[in-house]
Amino acid sequence: MDKMPNTIEPENVHILVADDEPAIRDILSQVLGKDEGYTVDTACDGTEAIDKIHKDYYDIVFVDLRMPGADGIEVVQELKRHSPDSEAVIITAYGTISIAVEAVRAGAYDFLTKPFHIEEVKLIAQKIIQMKSLKQENVYLRERIKEYSRRPSIIGKSEAMQEVFHLINSVANTDATVLIKGESGTGKELVAKEIHYNSRRANKPLVIVNCAAIPEELLESELFGHVKGAFTGATSSRVGKFEYAHGGTIFLDEIGDMSPRLQAKILRIIEEREFEPVGSVKTIKVDVRILAATNKDLELALQRGEFREDLFYRLNVVPIQLPPLRERTDDIPYLIRHFISIYNKKVGGAVEGFTPRAIELLQKYQWPGNVRELEHLVEQMIIIHQKGMIDVEHLPPRYRTIESIQQFELEALRLGHTINLNQVMNTIELNLIQSALKRAGGVKSKAAELLGLKRTTLIEKMRKYNIEAH
Ligand SMILES: Nc1ncnc2c1ncn2[C@@H]1O[C@H](COP(=O)(O)OP(=O)(O)OP(=O)(O)O)[C@@H](O)[C@H]1O
Ligand SMILES: [Mg+2]
């Protein structure tokens, strides 16, 4: 939804005229239909009017107050009940205030007193259409506001993130190609969105393509589109993502996984902003801003000949490097607060926060999954504990250290507080297994030996704690 709705075309305005006098039906059909260009239908009594209202949608219904079958007020009531968006205009020979009040109370928009002037009829119809188009615009704007508020905010107080924000601000309003780098879960997609929504293209589409998730044969037609019959299975032609992103931004996620052949095609788009759909000789020109992201080391891929050098330099015009979470631990308390407010609302929890001790512990953790992992941890804690403060003892074993047991559980016992022995044992087991694996360089049989376990037992335990040997 990126196009402001146009004003309603006259032929798309459907009007019903319900009057038992043929002369009134004729004159209204003439004025509203032939002169104004609206689509007009007629009914010769109240019963027929109600019947038609049930079968079709009418934007406006002109209805005579006194008719055989159902009278005008009943028709209006039925219209508003069945189709609340429709508007009614009562036609009456008795232009009294009491009739007007009764009509409006029944839900009519206005009333016309016989004999009326044709200009009056036109004016009423125009007023109603204008009001409806304003309503539509209002709905559209509300949707846009909702879309805008769906934009996630990026949290980052650390110096490293402040630098990222500075870069985002300086490139957002240009058309420069940006390459966003960083480990998995560091917020690359979030940065791409931030750039798009702060650019002059914000009202145009942001098209996201995950180059790693789509098989190579499909990726080409996904990006560039194809014509009917271009390959087996291409039963109809299809518009590609680049064309769809026209005027807006395309975000090529995981670009490091793109095949050399597609890399060449992408290079041409970047240089010339044009391409041909699969199976077509017609060149399509597009106006798109290109953002790309990768968690791979592209410089290394260059050296290995897996990534085109020319493409790399075209993409790398403005590189934005997102630091891993373990290098910006100052952000952890702010991110926790941010995710608590999101997930309390989402899952109906009332968690107040994490204790300083829990935060301190989390700041020592390595965060292989970066911010995404922290987000999932907060969500999990809210689901499990629902309310109160999250303390060290609540954290899953992988976030805990053996030292923390001394600091926390031993201290708790000394003060006569309860602890969870099973959790403590898990923490010790997990930590010792990790240390052994590290010492054994990831060789499981060696680690098992260090731990005095059978290899199969170690593997079982690794599975239990979701540990991978590195
Ligand atoms: N600085 C941040 N502030 C708030 N939320 C963040 C931040 N960084 C990441 N997130 C959240 O963490 C999750 C992962 O972020 P995102 O998808 O942008 O990471 P990514 O770098 O694209 O990861 P991947 O390489 O796995 O695709 C998202 O839910 C995102 O909203
Ligand atoms: Mg991503």
Coordinates of C-alpha atoms and ligand atoms in Angstrom, one line a residue:
M1 CA 0.0 0.0 0.0
D2 CA 2.1 2.9 -1.2
K3 CA -0.1 4.8 -3.5
M4 CA -2.4 7.5 -2.1
P5 CA -5.9 6.5 -3.2
N6 CA -7.2 8.7 -6.0
T7 CA -10.5 10.5 -5.8
I8 CA -13.4 8.2 -6.7
E9 CA -14.1 8.0 -10.4
P10 CA -17.8 8.9 -11.2
E11 CA -18.6 5.6 -12.9
N12 CA -17.5 3.8 -9.7
V13 CA -20.1 5.6 -7.7
H14 CA -23.2 3.5 -7.4
I15 CA -26.5 5.2 -6.7
L16 CA -30.0 3.8 -6.1
V17 CA -33.0 5.9 -6.7
A18 CA -36.1 4.6 -4.9
D19 CA -39.4 6.4 -5.6
D20 CA -42.8 5.3 -6.7
E21 CA -43.2 8.3 -9.0
P22 CA -41.7 7.5 -12.5
A23 CA -41.1 11.2 -13.1
I24 CA -38.8 11.5 -10.1
R25 CA -37.0 8.3 -11.0
D26 CA -36.5 9.6 -14.6
I27 CA -35.2 13.0 -13.6
L28 CA -32.8 11.7 -11.0
S29 CA -31.5 9.0 -13.4
Q30 CA -31.0 11.7 -16.0
V31 CA -29.2 14.2 -13.7
L32 CA -27.1 11.7 -11.7
G33 CA -26.5 9.1 -14.5
K34 CA -26.3 10.9 -17.8
D35 CA -25.2 14.3 -16.6
E36 CA -22.9 13.4 -13.7
G37 CA -21.7 10.1 -15.0
Y38 CA -22.6 8.0 -11.9
T39 CA -23.9 4.5 -12.2
V40 CA -27.6 4.7 -11.4
D41 CA -30.1 2.0 -10.6
T42 CA -33.8 2.5 -9.7
A43 CA -36.5 0.9 -7.5
C44 CA -40.2 1.7 -7.7
D45 CA -41.2 0.9 -4.1
G46 CA -39.8 0.2 -0.7
T47 CA -39.8 -3.5 -1.0
E48 CA -37.8 -3.5 -4.2
A49 CA -35.4 -0.9 -2.7
I50 CA -34.6 -3.2 0.3
D51 CA -34.3 -6.1 -2.1
K52 CA -31.7 -4.3 -4.2
I53 CA -29.8 -3.0 -1.1
H54 CA -29.3 -6.6 -0.1
K55 CA -28.1 -7.7 -3.5
D56 CA -25.8 -4.8 -4.4
Y57 CA -23.6 -2.2 -2.8
Y58 CA -24.7 1.4 -3.3
D59 CA -22.7 4.4 -2.2
I60 CA -25.8 6.6 -2.1
V61 CA -29.5 5.8 -1.9
F62 CA -32.0 8.5 -2.8
V63 CA -35.3 7.4 -1.2
D64 CA -38.8 8.7 -1.2
L65 CA -40.3 9.2 2.2
R66 CA -43.8 7.9 1.3
M67 CA -43.8 4.8 -0.8
P68 CA -45.8 1.6 -1.0
G69 CA -44.1 -1.5 0.5
A70 CA -41.6 -0.1 3.0
D71 CA -41.5 3.6 3.7
G72 CA -38.4 5.8 3.3
I73 CA -37.4 5.6 7.0
E74 CA -37.5 1.8 7.0
V75 CA -35.4 1.7 3.8
V76 CA -32.8 4.0 5.5
Q77 CA -32.7 1.9 8.6
E78 CA -32.2 -1.3 6.6
L79 CA -29.5 0.4 4.5
K80 CA -27.5 1.5 7.5
R81 CA -27.9 -1.9 9.1
H82 CA -26.9 -3.9 6.1
S83 CA -24.3 -1.5 4.7
P84 CA -23.2 1.1 7.2
D85 CA -20.8 2.8 4.7
S86 CA -23.7 3.7 2.4
E87 CA -25.4 7.1 2.7
A88 CA -29.1 7.9 2.3
V89 CA -30.9 11.0 1.1
I90 CA -34.6 11.2 1.9
I91 CA -36.9 12.8 -0.7
T92 CA -40.0 14.4 0.8
A93 CA -42.8 16.6 -0.2
Y94 CA -43.1 17.9 3.4
G95 CA -40.1 20.1 4.2
T96 CA -40.6 20.2 7.9
I97 CA -38.0 20.1 10.6
S98 CA -39.7 17.1 12.2
I99 CA -39.3 15.0 9.0
A100 CA -35.7 16.1 8.7
V101 CA -35.0 15.2 12.3
E102 CA -36.7 11.8 11.9
A103 CA -34.7 11.1 8.7
V104 CA -31.4 12.0 10.2
R105 CA -32.2 10.0 13.3
A106 CA -32.8 7.0 11.2
G107 CA -29.3 7.5 9.7
A108 CA -29.9 9.6 6.6
Y109 CA -27.2 12.0 5.5
D110 CA -29.5 14.7 4.3
F111 CA -33.0 15.3 2.8
L112 CA -34.4 16.9 -0.4
T113 CA -37.7 18.7 -0.5
K114 CA -39.9 18.4 -3.5
P115 CA -40.0 20.2 -5.8
F116 CA -36.2 20.3 -5.8
H117 CA -33.7 21.9 -8.1
I118 CA -31.4 19.6 -10.1
E119 CA -28.3 21.6 -8.9
E120 CA -29.4 20.7 -5.3
V121 CA -29.3 17.0 -6.2
K122 CA -25.9 17.3 -7.8
L123 CA -24.5 19.1 -4.9
I124 CA -25.7 16.6 -2.3
A125 CA -24.2 13.7 -4.3
Q126 CA -20.9 15.6 -4.7
K127 CA -20.8 16.4 -0.9
I128 CA -21.3 12.7 0.0
I129 CA -18.7 11.5 -2.5
Q130 CA -16.2 14.0 -1.2
M131 CA -16.9 12.9 2.4
K132 CA -16.4 9.3 1.4
S133 CA -13.1 10.0 -0.3
L134 CA -11.9 11.8 2.8
K135 CA -12.9 8.8 4.8
Q136 CA -10.9 6.6 2.5
E137 CA -7.9 8.9 2.7
N138 CA -8.2 8.8 6.5
V139 CA -8.2 5.0 6.5
Y140 CA -5.2 5.1 4.2
L141 CA -3.3 7.5 6.4
R142 CA -4.1 5.5 9.5
E143 CA -2.6 2.5 7.7
R144 CA 0.5 4.5 6.9
I145 CA 0.8 5.5 10.5
K146 CA 0.5 1.9 11.6
E147 CA 3.1 0.9 9.1
Y148 CA 5.3 3.7 10.3
S149 CA 5.0 2.6 13.9
R150 CA 5.8 -0.9 12.9
R151 CA 9.3 0.3 12.2
P152 CA 11.4 -1.1 15.0
S153 CA 13.7 1.3 16.8
I154 CA 17.4 0.6 17.1
I155 CA 18.8 0.7 20.6
G156 CA 22.4 1.6 21.0
K157 CA 24.1 3.8 23.6
S158 CA 27.6 2.4 23.1
E159 CA 30.1 4.4 21.2
A160 CA 30.3 1.8 18.5
M161 CA 26.5 2.0 17.9
Q162 CA 26.6 5.8 18.0
E163 CA 29.0 5.7 15.2
V164 CA 26.7 3.3 13.3
F165 CA 23.8 5.8 13.8
H166 CA 25.9 8.6 12.5
L167 CA 26.7 6.7 9.4
I168 CA 23.0 5.8 8.9
N169 CA 22.1 9.4 9.1
S170 CA 24.7 10.6 6.7
V171 CA 23.8 8.0 4.0
A172 CA 20.0 7.7 4.4
N173 CA 19.2 10.6 2.2
T174 CA 21.6 9.7 -0.6
D175 CA 21.2 7.0 -3.1
A176 CA 24.5 5.4 -2.2
T177 CA 24.8 1.7 -2.1
V178 CA 25.5 0.4 1.4
L179 CA 27.0 -2.8 2.4
I180 CA 26.0 -3.8 6.0
K181 CA 28.3 -6.3 7.6
G182 CA 28.1 -8.1 10.9
E183 CA 27.7 -11.4 12.6
S184 CA 24.3 -13.1 12.7
G185 CA 21.8 -11.3 14.8
T186 CA 23.6 -8.0 15.1
G187 CA 20.8 -6.0 13.5
K188 CA 21.7 -5.8 9.8
E189 CA 18.1 -6.0 8.6
L190 CA 17.1 -3.4 11.2
V191 CA 19.8 -1.0 9.8
A192 CA 18.6 -1.6 6.3
K193 CA 15.0 -0.7 7.3
E194 CA 16.3 2.4 9.2
I195 CA 18.1 3.6 6.1
H196 CA 15.1 3.1 3.9
Y197 CA 12.6 4.7 6.2
N198 CA 14.8 7.7 6.7
S199 CA 15.3 8.2 3.0
R200 CA 13.3 10.1 0.4
R201 CA 12.1 6.7 -0.8
A202 CA 10.4 5.9 2.5
N203 CA 6.9 6.0 0.9
K204 CA 8.0 3.6 -1.8
P205 CA 8.5 -0.1 -1.3
L206 CA 11.4 -1.7 0.6
V207 CA 11.8 -5.1 -1.0
I208 CA 13.8 -7.6 1.0
V209 CA 15.4 -10.6 -0.8
N210 CA 17.2 -13.3 1.1
C211 CA 19.7 -14.5 -1.4
A212 CA 20.7 -17.5 0.7
A213 CA 17.2 -18.8 1.2
I214 CA 16.2 -19.1 -2.5
P215 CA 17.7 -21.8 -4.8
E216 CA 19.9 -20.3 -7.5
E217 CA 17.6 -21.2 -10.4
L218 CA 14.7 -19.5 -8.8
L219 CA 16.6 -16.5 -7.5
E220 CA 17.2 -15.2 -11.0
S221 CA 13.6 -15.1 -11.9
E222 CA 12.7 -13.8 -8.4
L223 CA 15.0 -10.9 -8.8
F224 CA 14.5 -10.1 -12.5
G225 CA 11.2 -11.6 -13.3
H226 CA 10.5 -13.8 -16.3
V227 CA 8.3 -14.0 -19.4
K228 CA 5.8 -16.7 -20.0
G229 CA 7.5 -19.9 -21.3
A230 CA 11.0 -18.8 -20.3
F231 CA 11.6 -22.1 -18.7
T232 CA 9.6 -25.3 -17.8
G233 CA 7.0 -24.3 -15.3
A234 CA 6.9 -20.6 -16.3
T235 CA 3.2 -20.7 -17.2
S236 CA 2.8 -17.0 -16.9
S237 CA 5.1 -14.0 -16.8
R238 CA 6.2 -12.6 -13.5
V239 CA 7.4 -9.2 -12.3
G240 CA 10.8 -9.4 -10.5
K241 CA 11.7 -7.8 -7.2
F242 CA 13.9 -5.2 -8.9
E243 CA 10.9 -4.0 -10.9
Y244 CA 8.7 -4.2 -7.9
A245 CA 11.1 -2.0 -5.9
H246 CA 11.0 0.7 -8.6
G247 CA 11.2 4.1 -6.9
G248 CA 12.1 2.4 -3.6
T249 CA 14.9 0.3 -2.1
I250 CA 15.9 -3.3 -2.6
F251 CA 17.7 -5.0 0.3
L252 CA 19.9 -8.0 -0.9
D253 CA 20.3 -9.9 2.3
E254 CA 23.1 -12.6 2.5
I255 CA 24.6 -11.4 -0.7
G256 CA 27.8 -13.4 0.1
D257 CA 25.8 -16.5 -0.9
M258 CA 25.0 -15.3 -4.4
S259 CA 26.3 -17.4 -7.4
P260 CA 29.0 -15.8 -9.7
R261 CA 26.5 -15.7 -12.6
L262 CA 24.0 -13.6 -10.6
Q263 CA 26.8 -11.5 -9.2
A264 CA 27.5 -10.4 -12.8
K265 CA 23.8 -9.5 -13.4
I266 CA 23.7 -7.6 -10.1
L267 CA 26.8 -5.7 -11.1
R268 CA 25.1 -4.5 -14.3
I269 CA 22.1 -3.3 -12.4
I270 CA 24.3 -1.3 -10.0
E271 CA 26.2 0.2 -12.9
E272 CA 23.4 0.8 -15.3
R273 CA 20.2 0.4 -13.4
E274 CA 18.8 -1.9 -16.1
F275 CA 18.3 -5.6 -16.8
E276 CA 16.3 -8.1 -18.8
P277 CA 13.8 -10.5 -17.3
V278 CA 14.6 -14.2 -17.8
G279 CA 13.7 -15.2 -21.3
S280 CA 13.1 -11.6 -22.5
V281 CA 15.1 -9.4 -24.8
K282 CA 13.3 -6.3 -23.5
T283 CA 15.5 -4.1 -21.3
I284 CA 13.9 -2.7 -18.2
K285 CA 15.2 0.4 -16.5
V286 CA 14.6 0.9 -12.8
D287 CA 15.2 3.5 -10.2
V288 CA 16.2 1.6 -7.1
R289 CA 18.5 2.1 -4.2
I290 CA 20.5 -1.0 -3.3
L291 CA 21.3 -2.1 0.2
A292 CA 23.2 -5.4 0.8
A293 CA 24.1 -7.3 3.8
T294 CA 26.3 -10.3 4.7
N295 CA 27.6 -12.1 7.7
K296 CA 30.4 -13.6 5.6
D297 CA 33.9 -12.3 5.4
L298 CA 33.6 -10.9 1.8
E299 CA 37.3 -10.0 1.7
L300 CA 38.1 -13.6 2.3
A301 CA 35.6 -14.7 -0.3
L302 CA 37.4 -12.3 -2.7
Q303 CA 40.7 -13.9 -2.1
R304 CA 39.3 -17.3 -2.7
G305 CA 37.7 -16.2 -5.9
E306 CA 34.2 -16.8 -4.7
F307 CA 33.1 -13.2 -4.9
R308 CA 33.6 -10.8 -7.8
E309 CA 36.0 -8.1 -7.0
D310 CA 34.3 -5.5 -9.2
L311 CA 31.0 -6.2 -7.4
F312 CA 32.5 -6.0 -4.0
Y313 CA 33.9 -2.5 -4.7
R314 CA 30.5 -1.4 -6.1
L315 CA 28.7 -2.6 -3.0
N316 CA 31.3 -1.5 -0.6
V317 CA 30.9 2.2 -1.3
V318 CA 29.6 2.8 2.2
P319 CA 30.4 -0.1 4.5
I320 CA 28.6 -0.2 7.8
Q321 CA 30.1 -2.7 10.2
L322 CA 27.9 -3.8 13.1
P323 CA 29.9 -4.8 16.1
P324 CA 29.1 -8.1 17.9
L325 CA 27.2 -7.7 21.1
R326 CA 30.1 -8.9 23.2
E327 CA 32.0 -5.8 22.1
R328 CA 29.3 -3.4 23.2
T329 CA 28.2 -4.7 26.5
D330 CA 27.1 -1.2 27.6
D331 CA 24.1 -1.7 25.4
I332 CA 22.9 -4.8 27.2
P333 CA 20.9 -3.1 29.9
Y334 CA 19.2 -0.8 27.4
L335 CA 18.4 -3.7 25.1
I336 CA 17.0 -5.7 28.0
R337 CA 14.7 -2.8 29.0
H338 CA 13.6 -2.4 25.3
F339 CA 12.8 -6.1 24.9
I340 CA 11.0 -6.3 28.3
S341 CA 8.6 -3.6 27.2
I342 CA 8.0 -5.3 23.9
Y343 CA 7.5 -8.8 25.2
N344 CA 5.6 -7.9 28.4
K345 CA 3.0 -6.5 26.0
K346 CA 3.2 -9.3 23.5
V347 CA 2.9 -12.2 25.9
G348 CA 1.0 -10.4 28.7
G349 CA 3.8 -10.5 31.3
A350 CA 4.7 -8.1 34.0
V351 CA 8.4 -8.6 34.4
E352 CA 10.0 -5.5 35.9
G353 CA 13.6 -5.9 35.0
F354 CA 16.8 -7.8 35.4
T355 CA 18.8 -7.4 38.6
P356 CA 22.2 -5.7 38.3
R357 CA 23.8 -9.0 39.2
A358 CA 22.0 -10.8 36.3
I359 CA 23.0 -8.0 33.9
E360 CA 26.6 -8.2 35.1
L361 CA 26.7 -11.9 34.4
L362 CA 25.1 -11.4 30.9
Q363 CA 27.8 -8.8 30.1
K364 CA 30.4 -11.5 30.6
Y365 CA 28.7 -13.9 28.2
Q366 CA 30.0 -14.3 24.6
W367 CA 26.6 -13.9 22.7
P368 CA 27.2 -16.0 19.6
G369 CA 23.7 -15.2 18.5
N370 CA 24.1 -11.5 19.4
V371 CA 21.1 -9.2 19.9
R372 CA 18.7 -11.9 18.5
E373 CA 19.8 -14.3 21.2
L374 CA 19.3 -11.6 23.9
E375 CA 15.9 -10.9 22.5
H376 CA 14.9 -14.6 22.7
L377 CA 16.3 -14.8 26.3
V378 CA 14.2 -11.9 27.5
E379 CA 11.1 -13.3 25.8
Q380 CA 11.8 -16.7 27.4
M381 CA 12.3 -15.2 30.8
I382 CA 9.0 -13.3 30.6
I383 CA 7.1 -16.4 29.4
I384 CA 8.5 -18.5 32.2
H385 CA 8.6 -16.1 35.1
Q386 CA 5.8 -13.7 34.2
K387 CA 6.6 -11.0 36.8
G388 CA 9.1 -9.5 39.2
M389 CA 12.8 -9.1 38.7
I390 CA 14.9 -11.7 36.8
D391 CA 17.9 -12.6 38.9
V392 CA 20.9 -14.8 38.3
E393 CA 19.2 -18.0 39.5
H394 CA 16.5 -17.6 36.8
L395 CA 19.0 -17.5 33.9
P396 CA 19.4 -20.8 31.9
P397 CA 22.8 -22.6 32.7
R398 CA 24.4 -21.4 29.4
Y399 CA 24.4 -17.8 30.7
R400 CA 25.9 -18.7 34.1
T401 CA 29.5 -19.2 35.2
I402 CA 30.8 -21.5 38.0
E403 CA 32.0 -18.4 39.9
S404 CA 28.4 -17.0 39.9
I405 CA 27.4 -20.0 42.0
Q406 CA 29.7 -18.9 44.7
Q407 CA 28.4 -15.4 44.4
F408 CA 24.8 -16.3 44.2
E409 CA 23.7 -19.8 45.5
L410 CA 26.3 -20.1 48.3
E411 CA 25.4 -16.6 49.5
A412 CA 21.7 -17.4 49.2
L413 CA 22.1 -20.5 51.4
R414 CA 24.1 -18.6 53.9
L415 CA 21.2 -16.2 54.2
G416 CA 18.7 -19.0 54.5
H417 CA 17.1 -18.5 51.0
T418 CA 16.1 -21.4 48.8
I419 CA 18.0 -22.3 45.7
N420 CA 17.5 -24.7 42.8
L421 CA 20.1 -27.4 43.1
N422 CA 19.3 -29.1 39.8
Q423 CA 19.9 -25.8 38.0
V424 CA 23.2 -25.3 39.8
M425 CA 24.3 -28.8 38.9
N426 CA 23.4 -28.2 35.3
T427 CA 25.4 -25.0 35.3
I428 CA 28.5 -26.8 36.7
E429 CA 28.1 -29.6 34.2
L430 CA 27.7 -27.3 31.2
N431 CA 30.6 -25.1 32.2
L432 CA 32.9 -28.1 32.7
I433 CA 32.0 -29.7 29.4
Q434 CA 32.6 -26.4 27.6
S435 CA 36.0 -26.0 29.2
A436 CA 36.9 -29.6 28.3
L437 CA 35.8 -29.1 24.7
K438 CA 37.9 -26.0 24.5
R439 CA 40.9 -27.7 25.9
A440 CA 40.4 -30.6 23.5
G441 CA 40.1 -28.3 20.5
G442 CA 36.7 -29.5 19.9
V443 CA 37.7 -33.2 19.6
K444 CA 34.9 -35.0 21.4
S445 CA 36.8 -38.2 22.3
K446 CA 39.5 -36.2 23.9
A447 CA 37.1 -34.0 25.8
A448 CA 35.3 -37.1 27.1
E449 CA 38.6 -38.5 28.3
L450 CA 39.3 -35.3 30.1
L451 CA 36.0 -35.5 31.8
G452 CA 36.2 -39.2 32.6
L453 CA 33.2 -39.9 30.5
K454 CA 32.4 -42.2 27.6
R455 CA 32.2 -40.4 24.3
T456 CA 28.6 -41.3 23.8
T457 CA 27.7 -40.0 27.3
L458 CA 29.4 -36.7 26.4
I459 CA 27.5 -36.5 23.1
E460 CA 24.3 -37.1 25.0
K461 CA 25.1 -34.3 27.4
M462 CA 26.1 -31.9 24.7
R463 CA 22.7 -32.5 23.0
K464 CA 21.0 -31.8 26.3
Y465 CA 22.7 -28.4 26.6
N466 CA 22.6 -27.7 22.9
I467 CA 26.4 -27.4 22.8
E468 CA 28.3 -27.4 19.6
A469 CA 31.9 -28.5 19.5
H470 CA 34.1 -25.8 17.8
Ligands
LIG1 N1 20.2 -2.5 18.2 C1 19.1 -3.1 18.3 N2 18.0 -2.6 18.9 C2 16.9 -3.3 19.0 N3 16.7 -4.5 18.5 C3 17.7 -5.1 17.8 C4 18.9 -4.4 17.6 N4 19.7 -5.2 16.9 C5 19.0 -6.3 16.6 N5 17.8 -6.2 17.1 C6 16.7 -7.3 17.0 O1 17.4 -8.5 16.9 C7 16.8 -9.3 16.0 C8 17.8 -9.7 14.9 O2 18.1 -8.5 14.1 P1 18.3 -8.6 12.5 O3 17.4 -9.5 11.9 O4 18.3 -7.2 12.0 O5 19.8 -9.2 12.5 P2 20.7 -9.6 11.3 O6 22.0 -9.0 11.5 O7 20.0 -9.3 10.0 O8 20.8 -11.2 11.5 P3 21.1 -12.4 10.5 O9 22.5 -12.3 10.0 O10 20.9 -13.6 11.3 O11 20.1 -12.2 9.4 C9 15.6 -8.6 15.4 O12 14.4 -9.0 16.1 C10 15.9 -7.2 15.7 O13 14.8 -6.4 15.9
MG2 MG 19.3 -10.7 8.5

